[in-house]
Coordinates of C-alpha atoms and ligand atoms in Angstrom, one line a residue:
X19 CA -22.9 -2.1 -23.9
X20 CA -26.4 -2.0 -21.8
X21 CA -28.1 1.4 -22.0
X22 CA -27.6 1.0 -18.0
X23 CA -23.9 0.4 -18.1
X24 CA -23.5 3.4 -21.2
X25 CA -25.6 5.9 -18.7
X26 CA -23.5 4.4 -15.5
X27 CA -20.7 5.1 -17.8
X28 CA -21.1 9.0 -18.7
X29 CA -22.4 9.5 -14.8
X30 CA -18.8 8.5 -13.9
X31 CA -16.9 10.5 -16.4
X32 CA -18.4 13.4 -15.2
X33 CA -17.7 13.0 -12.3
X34 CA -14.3 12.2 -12.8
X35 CA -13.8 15.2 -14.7
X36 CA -15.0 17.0 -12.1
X37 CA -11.0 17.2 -10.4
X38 CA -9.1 19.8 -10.5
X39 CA -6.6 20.9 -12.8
X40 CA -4.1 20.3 -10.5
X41 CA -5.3 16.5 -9.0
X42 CA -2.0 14.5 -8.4
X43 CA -1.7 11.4 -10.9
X44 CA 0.4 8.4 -10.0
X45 CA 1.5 4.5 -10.7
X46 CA 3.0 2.7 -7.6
X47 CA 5.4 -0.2 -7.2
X48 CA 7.1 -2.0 -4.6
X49 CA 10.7 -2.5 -4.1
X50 CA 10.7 -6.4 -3.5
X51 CA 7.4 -6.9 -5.7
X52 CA 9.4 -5.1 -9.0
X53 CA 13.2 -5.2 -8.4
X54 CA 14.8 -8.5 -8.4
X55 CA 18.5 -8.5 -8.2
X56 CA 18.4 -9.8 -5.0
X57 CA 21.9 -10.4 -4.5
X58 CA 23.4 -7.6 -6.4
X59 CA 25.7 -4.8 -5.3
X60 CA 25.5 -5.8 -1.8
X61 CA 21.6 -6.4 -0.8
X62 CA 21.3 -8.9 2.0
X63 CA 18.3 -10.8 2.4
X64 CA 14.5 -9.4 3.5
X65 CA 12.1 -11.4 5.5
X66 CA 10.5 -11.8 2.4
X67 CA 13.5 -13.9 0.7
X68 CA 13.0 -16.1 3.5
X69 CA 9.5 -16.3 3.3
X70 CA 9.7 -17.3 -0.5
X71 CA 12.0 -20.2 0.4
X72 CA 9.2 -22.0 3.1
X73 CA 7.4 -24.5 0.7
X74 CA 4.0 -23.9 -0.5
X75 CA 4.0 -20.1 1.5
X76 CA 3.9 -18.7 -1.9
X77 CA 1.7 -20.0 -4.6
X78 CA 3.6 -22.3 -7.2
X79 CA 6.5 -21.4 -4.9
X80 CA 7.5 -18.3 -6.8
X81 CA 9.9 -15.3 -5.6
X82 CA 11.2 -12.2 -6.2
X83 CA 14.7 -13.6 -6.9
X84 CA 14.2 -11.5 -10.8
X85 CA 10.4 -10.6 -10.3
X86 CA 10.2 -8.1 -13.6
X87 CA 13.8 -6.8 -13.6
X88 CA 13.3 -3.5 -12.8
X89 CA 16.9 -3.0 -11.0
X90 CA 18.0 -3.6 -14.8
X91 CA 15.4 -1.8 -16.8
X92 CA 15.0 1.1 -14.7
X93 CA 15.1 3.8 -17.4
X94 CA 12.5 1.9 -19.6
X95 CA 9.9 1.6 -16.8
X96 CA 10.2 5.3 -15.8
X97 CA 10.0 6.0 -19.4
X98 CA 6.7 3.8 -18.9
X99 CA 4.7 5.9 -16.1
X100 CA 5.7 8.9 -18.5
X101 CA 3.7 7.2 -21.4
X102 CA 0.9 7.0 -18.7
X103 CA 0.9 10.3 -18.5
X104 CA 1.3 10.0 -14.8
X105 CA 3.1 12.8 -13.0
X106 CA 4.0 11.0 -9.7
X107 CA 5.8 7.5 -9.1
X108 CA 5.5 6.0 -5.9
X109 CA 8.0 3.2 -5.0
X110 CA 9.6 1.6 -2.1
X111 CA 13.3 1.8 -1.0
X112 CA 14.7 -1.7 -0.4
X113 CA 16.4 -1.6 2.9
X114 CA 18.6 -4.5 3.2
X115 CA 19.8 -2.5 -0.1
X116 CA 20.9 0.7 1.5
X117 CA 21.7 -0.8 5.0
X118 CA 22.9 -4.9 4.3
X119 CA 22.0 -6.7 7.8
X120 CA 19.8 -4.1 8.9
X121 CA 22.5 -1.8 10.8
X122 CA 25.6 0.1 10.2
X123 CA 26.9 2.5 7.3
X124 CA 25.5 3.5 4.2
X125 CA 26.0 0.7 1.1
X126 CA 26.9 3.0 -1.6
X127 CA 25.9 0.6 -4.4
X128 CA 22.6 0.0 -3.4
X129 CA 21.9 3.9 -2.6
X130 CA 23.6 4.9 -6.0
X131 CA 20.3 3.3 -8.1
X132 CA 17.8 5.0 -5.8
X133 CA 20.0 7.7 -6.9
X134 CA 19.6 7.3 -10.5
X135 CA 16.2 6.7 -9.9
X136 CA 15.1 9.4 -8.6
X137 CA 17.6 11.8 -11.0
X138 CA 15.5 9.9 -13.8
X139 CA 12.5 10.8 -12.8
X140 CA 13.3 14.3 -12.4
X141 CA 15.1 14.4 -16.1
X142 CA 11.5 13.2 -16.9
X143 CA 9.4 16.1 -14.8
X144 CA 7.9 13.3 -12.7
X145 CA 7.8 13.7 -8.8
X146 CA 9.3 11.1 -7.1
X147 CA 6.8 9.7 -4.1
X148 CA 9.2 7.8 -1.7
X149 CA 8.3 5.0 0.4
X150 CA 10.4 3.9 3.2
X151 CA 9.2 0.3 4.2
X152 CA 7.2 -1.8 2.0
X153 CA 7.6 -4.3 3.6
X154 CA 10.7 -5.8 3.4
X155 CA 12.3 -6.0 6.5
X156 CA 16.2 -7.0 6.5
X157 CA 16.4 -10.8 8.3
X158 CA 19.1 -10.0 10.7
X159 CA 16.6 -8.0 12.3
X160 CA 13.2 -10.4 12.1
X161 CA 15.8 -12.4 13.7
X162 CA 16.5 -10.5 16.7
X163 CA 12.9 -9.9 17.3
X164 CA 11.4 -8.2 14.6
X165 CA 8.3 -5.4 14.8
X166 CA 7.3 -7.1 17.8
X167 CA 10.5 -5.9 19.4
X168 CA 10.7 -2.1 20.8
X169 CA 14.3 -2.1 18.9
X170 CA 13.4 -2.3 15.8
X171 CA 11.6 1.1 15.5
X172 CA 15.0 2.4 16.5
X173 CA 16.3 0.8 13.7
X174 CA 14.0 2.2 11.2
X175 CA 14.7 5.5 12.6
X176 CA 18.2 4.9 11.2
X177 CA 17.6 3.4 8.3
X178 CA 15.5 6.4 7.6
X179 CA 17.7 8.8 7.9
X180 CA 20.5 7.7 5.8
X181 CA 17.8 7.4 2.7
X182 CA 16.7 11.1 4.0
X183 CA 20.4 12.6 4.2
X184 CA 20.7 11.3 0.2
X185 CA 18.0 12.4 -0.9
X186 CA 16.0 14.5 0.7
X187 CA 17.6 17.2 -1.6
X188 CA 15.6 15.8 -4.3
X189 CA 12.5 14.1 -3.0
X190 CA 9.9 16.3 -1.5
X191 CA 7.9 13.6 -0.5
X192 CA 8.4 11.0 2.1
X193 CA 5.9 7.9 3.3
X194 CA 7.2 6.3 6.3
X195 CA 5.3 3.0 6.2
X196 CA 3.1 1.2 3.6
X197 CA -0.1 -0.7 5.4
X198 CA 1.4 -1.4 9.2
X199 CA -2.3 -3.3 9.3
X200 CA -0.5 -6.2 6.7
X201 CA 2.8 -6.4 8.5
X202 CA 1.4 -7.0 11.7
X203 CA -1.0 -8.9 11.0
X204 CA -0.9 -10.9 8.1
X205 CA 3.0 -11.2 9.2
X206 CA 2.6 -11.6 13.2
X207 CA -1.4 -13.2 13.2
X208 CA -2.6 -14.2 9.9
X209 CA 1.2 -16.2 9.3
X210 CA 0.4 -15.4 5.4
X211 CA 2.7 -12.8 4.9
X212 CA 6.7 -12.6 5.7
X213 CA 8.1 -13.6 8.2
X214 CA 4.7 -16.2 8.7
X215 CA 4.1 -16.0 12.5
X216 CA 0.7 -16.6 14.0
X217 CA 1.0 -14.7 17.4
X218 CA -1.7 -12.3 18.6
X219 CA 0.1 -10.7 21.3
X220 CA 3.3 -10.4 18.6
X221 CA 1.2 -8.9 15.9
X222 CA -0.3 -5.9 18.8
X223 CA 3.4 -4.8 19.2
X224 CA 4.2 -4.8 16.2
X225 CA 1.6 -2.5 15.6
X226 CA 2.7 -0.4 18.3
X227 CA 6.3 -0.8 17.0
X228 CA 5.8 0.2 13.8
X229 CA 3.6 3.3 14.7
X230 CA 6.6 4.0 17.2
X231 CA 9.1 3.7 14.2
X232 CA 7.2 5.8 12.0
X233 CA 6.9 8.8 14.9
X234 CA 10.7 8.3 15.4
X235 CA 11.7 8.6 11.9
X236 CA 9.1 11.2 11.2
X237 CA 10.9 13.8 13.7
X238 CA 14.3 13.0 13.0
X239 CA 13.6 13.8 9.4
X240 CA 11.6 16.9 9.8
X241 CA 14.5 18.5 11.7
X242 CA 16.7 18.2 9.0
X243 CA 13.9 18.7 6.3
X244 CA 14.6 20.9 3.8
X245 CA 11.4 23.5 3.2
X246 CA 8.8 22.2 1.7
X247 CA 9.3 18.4 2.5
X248 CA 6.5 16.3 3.3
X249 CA 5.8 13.4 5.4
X250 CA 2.7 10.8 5.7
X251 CA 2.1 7.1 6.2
X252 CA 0.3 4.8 4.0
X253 CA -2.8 2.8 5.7
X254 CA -5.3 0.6 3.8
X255 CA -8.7 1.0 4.9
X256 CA -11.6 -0.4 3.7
X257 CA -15.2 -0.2 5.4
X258 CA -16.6 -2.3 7.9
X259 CA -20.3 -2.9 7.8
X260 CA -22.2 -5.2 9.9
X261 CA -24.3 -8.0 8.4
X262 CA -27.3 -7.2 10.5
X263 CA -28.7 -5.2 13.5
X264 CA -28.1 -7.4 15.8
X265 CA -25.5 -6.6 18.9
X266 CA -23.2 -9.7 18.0
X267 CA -22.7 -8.4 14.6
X268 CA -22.5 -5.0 15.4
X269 CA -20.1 -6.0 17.5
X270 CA -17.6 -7.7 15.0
X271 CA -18.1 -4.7 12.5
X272 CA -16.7 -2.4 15.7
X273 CA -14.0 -4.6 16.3
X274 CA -12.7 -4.8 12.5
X275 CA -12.8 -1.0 12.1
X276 CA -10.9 -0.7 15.2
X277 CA -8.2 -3.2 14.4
X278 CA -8.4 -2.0 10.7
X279 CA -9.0 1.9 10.7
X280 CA -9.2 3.2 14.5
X281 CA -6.0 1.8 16.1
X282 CA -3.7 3.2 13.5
X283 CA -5.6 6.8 12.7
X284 CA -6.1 7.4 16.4
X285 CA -2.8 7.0 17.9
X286 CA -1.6 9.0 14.6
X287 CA -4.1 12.0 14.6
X288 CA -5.7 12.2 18.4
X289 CA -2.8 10.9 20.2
X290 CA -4.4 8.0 22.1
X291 CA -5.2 4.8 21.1
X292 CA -9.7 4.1 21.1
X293 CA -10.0 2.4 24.6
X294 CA -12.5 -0.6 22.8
X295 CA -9.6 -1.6 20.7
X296 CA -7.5 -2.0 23.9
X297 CA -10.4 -3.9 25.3
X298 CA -10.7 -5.9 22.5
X299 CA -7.0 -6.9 22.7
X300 CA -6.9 -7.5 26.7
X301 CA -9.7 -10.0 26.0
X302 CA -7.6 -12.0 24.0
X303 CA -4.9 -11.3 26.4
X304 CA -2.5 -9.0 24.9
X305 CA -1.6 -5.7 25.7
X306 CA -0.3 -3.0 23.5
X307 CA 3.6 -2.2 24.8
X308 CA 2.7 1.6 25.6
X309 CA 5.8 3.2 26.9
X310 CA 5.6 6.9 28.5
X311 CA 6.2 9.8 25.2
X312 CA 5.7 7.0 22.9
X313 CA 2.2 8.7 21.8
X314 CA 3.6 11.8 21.2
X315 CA 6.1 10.6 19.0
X316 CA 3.5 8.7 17.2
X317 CA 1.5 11.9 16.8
X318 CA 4.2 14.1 15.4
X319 CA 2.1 15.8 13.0
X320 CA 1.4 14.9 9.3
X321 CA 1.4 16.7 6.0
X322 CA -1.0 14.2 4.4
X323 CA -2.5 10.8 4.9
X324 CA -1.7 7.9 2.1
X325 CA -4.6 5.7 1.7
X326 CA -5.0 2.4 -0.1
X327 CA -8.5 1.1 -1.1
X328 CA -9.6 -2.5 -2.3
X329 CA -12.6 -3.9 -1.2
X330 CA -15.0 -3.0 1.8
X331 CA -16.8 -6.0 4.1
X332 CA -19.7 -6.8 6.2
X333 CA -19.6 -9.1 9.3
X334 CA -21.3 -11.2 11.2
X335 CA -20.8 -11.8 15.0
X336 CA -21.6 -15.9 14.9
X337 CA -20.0 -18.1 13.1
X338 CA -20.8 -20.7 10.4
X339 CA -22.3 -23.4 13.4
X340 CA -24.4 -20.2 14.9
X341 CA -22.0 -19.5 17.9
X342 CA -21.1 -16.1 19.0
X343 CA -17.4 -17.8 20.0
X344 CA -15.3 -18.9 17.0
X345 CA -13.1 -21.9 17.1
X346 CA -9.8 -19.8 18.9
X347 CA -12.5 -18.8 21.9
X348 CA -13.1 -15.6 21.1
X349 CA -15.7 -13.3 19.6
X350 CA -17.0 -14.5 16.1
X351 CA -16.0 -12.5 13.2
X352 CA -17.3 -13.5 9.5
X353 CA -17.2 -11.5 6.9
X354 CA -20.0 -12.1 5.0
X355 CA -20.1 -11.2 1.1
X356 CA -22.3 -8.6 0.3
X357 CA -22.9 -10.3 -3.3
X358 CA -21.3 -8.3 -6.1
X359 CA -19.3 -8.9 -8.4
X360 CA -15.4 -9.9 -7.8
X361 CA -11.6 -9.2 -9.0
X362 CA -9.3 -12.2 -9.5
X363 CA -8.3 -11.8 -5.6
X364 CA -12.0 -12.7 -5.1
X365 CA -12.5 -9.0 -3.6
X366 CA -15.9 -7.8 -3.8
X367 CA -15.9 -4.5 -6.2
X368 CA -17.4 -1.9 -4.4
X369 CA -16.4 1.6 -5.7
X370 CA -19.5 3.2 -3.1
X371 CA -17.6 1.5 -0.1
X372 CA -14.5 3.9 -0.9
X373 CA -16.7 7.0 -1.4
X374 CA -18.0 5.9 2.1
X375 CA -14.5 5.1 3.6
X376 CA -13.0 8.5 2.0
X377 CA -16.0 10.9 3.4
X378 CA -16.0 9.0 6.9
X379 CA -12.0 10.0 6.6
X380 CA -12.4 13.2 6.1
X381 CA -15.1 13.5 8.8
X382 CA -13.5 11.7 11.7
X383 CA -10.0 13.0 11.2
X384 CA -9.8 16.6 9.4
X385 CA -7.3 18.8 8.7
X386 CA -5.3 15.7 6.9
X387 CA -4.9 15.9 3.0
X388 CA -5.5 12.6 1.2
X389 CA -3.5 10.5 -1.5
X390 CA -4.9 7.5 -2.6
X391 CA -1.5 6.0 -2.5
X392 CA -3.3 2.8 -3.9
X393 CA -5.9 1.6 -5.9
X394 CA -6.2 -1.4 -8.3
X395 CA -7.3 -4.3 -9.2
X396 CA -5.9 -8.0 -10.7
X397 CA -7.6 -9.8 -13.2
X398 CA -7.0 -12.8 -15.6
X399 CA -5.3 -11.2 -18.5
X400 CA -5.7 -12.7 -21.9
X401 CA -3.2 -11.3 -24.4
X402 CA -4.5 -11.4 -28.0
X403 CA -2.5 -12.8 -31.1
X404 CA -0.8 -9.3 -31.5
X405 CA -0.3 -9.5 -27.7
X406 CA -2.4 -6.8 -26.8
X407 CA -4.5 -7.0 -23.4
X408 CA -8.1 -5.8 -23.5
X409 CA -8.7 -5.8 -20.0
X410 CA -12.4 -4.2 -19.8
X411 CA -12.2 -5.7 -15.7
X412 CA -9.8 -3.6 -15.1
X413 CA -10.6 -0.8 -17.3
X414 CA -14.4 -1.0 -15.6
X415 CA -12.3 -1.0 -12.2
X416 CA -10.7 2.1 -12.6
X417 CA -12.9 4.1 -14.3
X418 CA -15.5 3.6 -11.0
X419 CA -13.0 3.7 -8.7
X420 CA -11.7 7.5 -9.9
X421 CA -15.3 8.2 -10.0
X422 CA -16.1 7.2 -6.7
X423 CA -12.7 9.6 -5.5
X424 CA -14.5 12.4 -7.6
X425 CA -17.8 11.9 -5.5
X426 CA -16.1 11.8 -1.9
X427 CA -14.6 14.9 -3.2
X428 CA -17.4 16.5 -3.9
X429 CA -18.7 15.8 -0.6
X430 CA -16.1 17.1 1.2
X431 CA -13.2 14.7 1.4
X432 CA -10.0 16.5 0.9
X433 CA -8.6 14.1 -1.9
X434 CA -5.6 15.3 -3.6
X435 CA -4.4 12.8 -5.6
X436 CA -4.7 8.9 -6.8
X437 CA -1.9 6.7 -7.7
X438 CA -3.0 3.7 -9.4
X439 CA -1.7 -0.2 -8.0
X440 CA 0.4 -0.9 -10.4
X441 CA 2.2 0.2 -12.9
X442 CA 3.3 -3.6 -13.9
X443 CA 2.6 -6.9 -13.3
X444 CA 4.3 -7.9 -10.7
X445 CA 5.3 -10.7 -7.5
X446 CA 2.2 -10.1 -5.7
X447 CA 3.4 -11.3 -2.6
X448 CA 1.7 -14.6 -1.4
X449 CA 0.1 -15.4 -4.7
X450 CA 3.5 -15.2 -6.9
X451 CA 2.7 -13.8 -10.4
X452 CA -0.5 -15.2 -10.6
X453 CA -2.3 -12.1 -10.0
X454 CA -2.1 -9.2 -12.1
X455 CA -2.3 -5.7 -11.3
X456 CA -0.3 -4.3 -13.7
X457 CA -1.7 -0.9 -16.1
X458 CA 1.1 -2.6 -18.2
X459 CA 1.8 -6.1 -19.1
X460 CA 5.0 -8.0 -18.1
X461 CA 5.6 -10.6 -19.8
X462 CA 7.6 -12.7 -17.1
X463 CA 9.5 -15.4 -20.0
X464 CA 10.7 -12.1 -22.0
X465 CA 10.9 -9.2 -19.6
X466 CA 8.4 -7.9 -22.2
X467 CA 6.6 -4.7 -21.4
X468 CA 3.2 -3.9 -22.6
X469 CA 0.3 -0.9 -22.1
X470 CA -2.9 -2.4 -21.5
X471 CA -6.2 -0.8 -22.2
X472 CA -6.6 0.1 -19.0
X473 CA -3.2 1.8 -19.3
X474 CA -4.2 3.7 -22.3
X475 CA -7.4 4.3 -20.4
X476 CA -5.7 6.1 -17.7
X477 CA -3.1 8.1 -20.0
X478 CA -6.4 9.4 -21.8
X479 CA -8.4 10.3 -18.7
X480 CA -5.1 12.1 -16.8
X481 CA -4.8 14.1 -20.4
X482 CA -8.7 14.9 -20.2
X483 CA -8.9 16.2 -16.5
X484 CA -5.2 18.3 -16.7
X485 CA -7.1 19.7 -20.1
X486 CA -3.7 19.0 -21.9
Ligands
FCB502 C1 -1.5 -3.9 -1.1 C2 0.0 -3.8 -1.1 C3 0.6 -3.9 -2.5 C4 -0.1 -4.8 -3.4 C5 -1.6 -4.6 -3.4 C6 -2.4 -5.5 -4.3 O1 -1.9 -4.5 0.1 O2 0.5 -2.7 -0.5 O3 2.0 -4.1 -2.4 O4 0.2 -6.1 -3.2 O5 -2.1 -4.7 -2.1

C-alpha cells in the first residue's frame, strides 16, 4: 500500500467511526434476485419469468428459476447477516407469491415463509426491513396494462395490505417501492429491464402509477398501523453534473436530475410535480396521467426516505456528431465519464458524488430521515485454492463509500443507517450471475456460501462503530 492510499485509508476510518452508537447496519436482497422456487407452493409467474424467457434479454440467458436457493436455505442465510454482524435485513416480498395472478385471497403457502422469515429473524435479534415491490410484478397484471395503467396502483394497494395484515404485528418497518426510476424506465423506455417495452409516454405513467400505488398503500396501511410502524420508499439517486458551462449541457444535467431525483422527491415531499420536468415530457409528447387528489395521496407523509447509491454522471447536451438533437429528435443527453476508476458494471467509483447527493438531500428536502437502503458494488471475484475471496475492489468500495455516509453526516445530512447491496451473490437482473455483489460468495454449482473479505470487513467495522 502507497503512503497516499495508507493516509486516504486512516482519513476514512475516522470518519467512519465517527457514527453513532446507534447507526442502523444492514444487508439487502431481493425476492426474485435470491429466492428461486419459482413454482413452488403456489407462486405464479412475475414479469420477470417472462422476461428471462425472451432470448438474449438476459446475459447467457440465465434466470431466477433457482438463483441461490434461498426459499430452501432460509435459516442458513439469516444465520449469515448475523455473522455480519448486521442488525437489519432488507428483503423483498414476492407478490405473485402471496397473491398468484395478481388478485384475489391470500395464498397461505407463499405468506407462511415470509412468516418464518421474519419469526427467524426475530429469534436472531435482527429487525426485519420489508420491501413491498422489487420489482416483480405478477404477469396477469403487466398483461392487462401494467404500471402504465391507473389500475394497477389499486392493485398494489391490495396486495399491500394483505402482507400488512400478516405481519405488520412483527415488522416495524415498511418500504413501499424499490427504485420506481428502474421500473419505469428501464422497464417502459430503456426495454432492458422486465417486461422490455420501449415507450416514453408508457414509462411517464408508470411513474405516475407507481407514485399513485405507493400513496395508496401508504394510507391504507397507516390506518391500521400499529404504533410505532414506519413507512418510506426506496429511490436511487445518483448526481447529475454537467460536462461543461455551456446552456446545452446544462441543460441535459437539469433534465437527468429531474427525471432521476426531482420527479419522484417532489411529488413525494412538496406535493407537486417540478413544472420543467413536465415540460421536458410535453416536448416529447407525453403527459403525466394527473388525476384530481392523486398528489395528495402521493404526499401522504413519510417516516424516512430509503436511498440507493452507485455511481454519479456528467452530461453533455450534443451528441457524439456535435448536434444538440440526438438520433430520436430530441434534446442530446451524453453522459460523459468523468475518468475514474470503475466496478465490473463499468460504474465510475465516486464515493464524493454520494457525500454530494446525500447533503443536497438533506438540503432540498428536510425533515426526512435517511437509510441508505443500498450501496454496493460487483467485481470479478477470484476464489483462491482454499476458496476464499480477497476481494480488495470491493473491500476499497465499501470502506469509501461508509466514509463518504460519515462525511454527509457530518455536514448535516440526517443519515441513519446503511444497508449494504448484497448480502450474496445473486441473479443480477439483466446480466444473469455474471456480476457479483455479494459480501458473501455463492457458489452457484454447489449452493456454497462463503464470507468474503469484504464481508469480514464489514462484520469488523459494524463491531468497531457499536463499540462491541
Ligand atoms: C439496484 C437494484 C438491486 C441491484 C443493484 C445492483 O438498482 O435495486 O436489485 O440489482 O441495483
Amino acid at each position: 500500500m502507497t503512503e497516499t492510499t495508507d493516509a486516504a485509508t486512516r482519513e476514512q476510518q475516522a470518519l467512519i467511526d465517527s457514527l453513532p452508537q446507534d447507526f442502523r447496519w444492514g444487508v439487502a436482497t431481493a425476492a426474485y434476485q435470491i429466492e428461486g422456487a419459482v413454482a413452488e407452493d403456489g407462486r405464479t409467474p412475475s414479469i420477470w419469468d417472462t422476461f428471462c424467457r425472451v432470448p438474449s434479454a438476459i446475459d447467457n440467458n440465465d434466470n431466477g428459476d433457482v438463483a441461490c436457493d434461498h426459499y430452501h436455505r432460509m435459516p442458513e442465510d439469516v444465520g449469515l447477516i448475523k455473522e455480519l454482524g448486521a442488525d437489519t435485513y432488507r428483503f423483498s416480498v414476492a407478490w405473485p407469491r402471496i397473491q398468484p395472478g395478481g388478485k384475489g385471497p391470500v395464498n397461505e403457502a407463499g405468506m407462511a415463509f415470509y412468516d418464518r422469515l421474519v419469526d427467524e429473524l426475530l429469534e436472531k435479534d435482527l429487525a426485519p426491513w420489508l420491501t413491498l415491490y422489487h420489482w416483480d410484478l405478477p404477469q396477469e397484471l403487466e398483461d392487462a396494462g401494467g404500471w402504465p395503467s391507473r389500475d394497477t396502483a389499486y392493485r398494489f394497494a391490495d396486495y399491500s395490505m394483505l402482507v400488512f395484515d400478516r405481519l405488520s404485528d412483527r415488522v416495524k418497518h415498511w418500504t413501499t417501492l424499490n427504485e420506481p426510476w428502474c421500473s419505469a424506465m428501464h422497464g417502459y423506455v430503456h426495454g432492458v429491464m422486465a417486461p422490455g417495452h420501449r415507450d416514453f409516454g408508457a414509462g411517464v405513467r408508470a411513474v405516475h402509477h407507481l407514485l399513485l400505488g405507493h400513496g395508496l398503500a401508504t394510507q391504507r396501511m397507516r390506518a391500521a398501523a400499529p404504533e410505532g410502524t414506519q413507512f418510506g420508499i426506496t429511490l436511487n439517486m445518483g448526481t447529475s453534473d454537467a460536462a461543461s458551462d455551456s446552456l446545452a449541457d446544462r441543460e441535459a444535467a437539469r433534465n437527468a436530475d429531474g427525471m432521476g431525483v426531482r420527479i419522484y422527491l417532489d411529488p413525494l415531499v412538496h406535493g407537486r410535480y417540478p413544472s420543467d420536468v413536465l415540460s421536458d415530457i410535453a416536448v416529447r409528447g407525453a403527459a403525466l396521467p394527473i388525476e384530481d387528489g392523486d398528489l395528495s395521496v402521493i404526499s401522504t407523509p413519510l417516516d424516512f426516505l430509503g436511498v440507493n447509491y452507485y455511481f454519479g454522471q456528467q452530461y453533455s447536451g450534443v451528441d457524439e456528431q456535435g448536434s444538440a438533437v440526438g438520433e430520436d429528435g430530441f434534446p442530446a443527453q451524453r453522459p460523459i465519464p468523468f475518468g475514474e476508476p470503475t466496478t465490473a458494471m463499468g460504474w465510475e467509483i465516486l464515493p464524493g458524488k454520494f457525500t454530494e447527493l446525500l447533503t443536497r438531500i438533506g438540503r432540498d428536502y428536510p425533515g426526512l430521515p435517511i437509510f441508505i437502503t443500498e450501496n454496493g458494488s460487483a467485481f470479478d471475484d477470484e476464489p483462491d485454492e482454499s476458496g476464499f475471496v480477497a476481494d480488495e475492489g470491493r473491500t476499497a468500495y465499501l470502506a469509501s463509500h461508509l466514509a463518504a455516509v460519515a462525511a454527509a453526516r457530518q455536514q448535516g445530512a440526517d443519515i441513519r443507517g446503511y444497508f449494504a447491496w448484497s448480502l450474496l451473490d445473486n441473479f443480477e437482473w439483466a446480466y444473469g450471475y455474471a456480476k457479483r455483489f455479494g459480501l458473501v460468495r455463492v457458489d452457484y454449482e454447489t449452493q456454497q456460501r462463503t464470507i468474503k473479505q469484504s464481508g469480514y470487513y464489514y462484520r469488523d467495522t459494524v463491531r468497531r462503530v457499536r463499540g462491541s
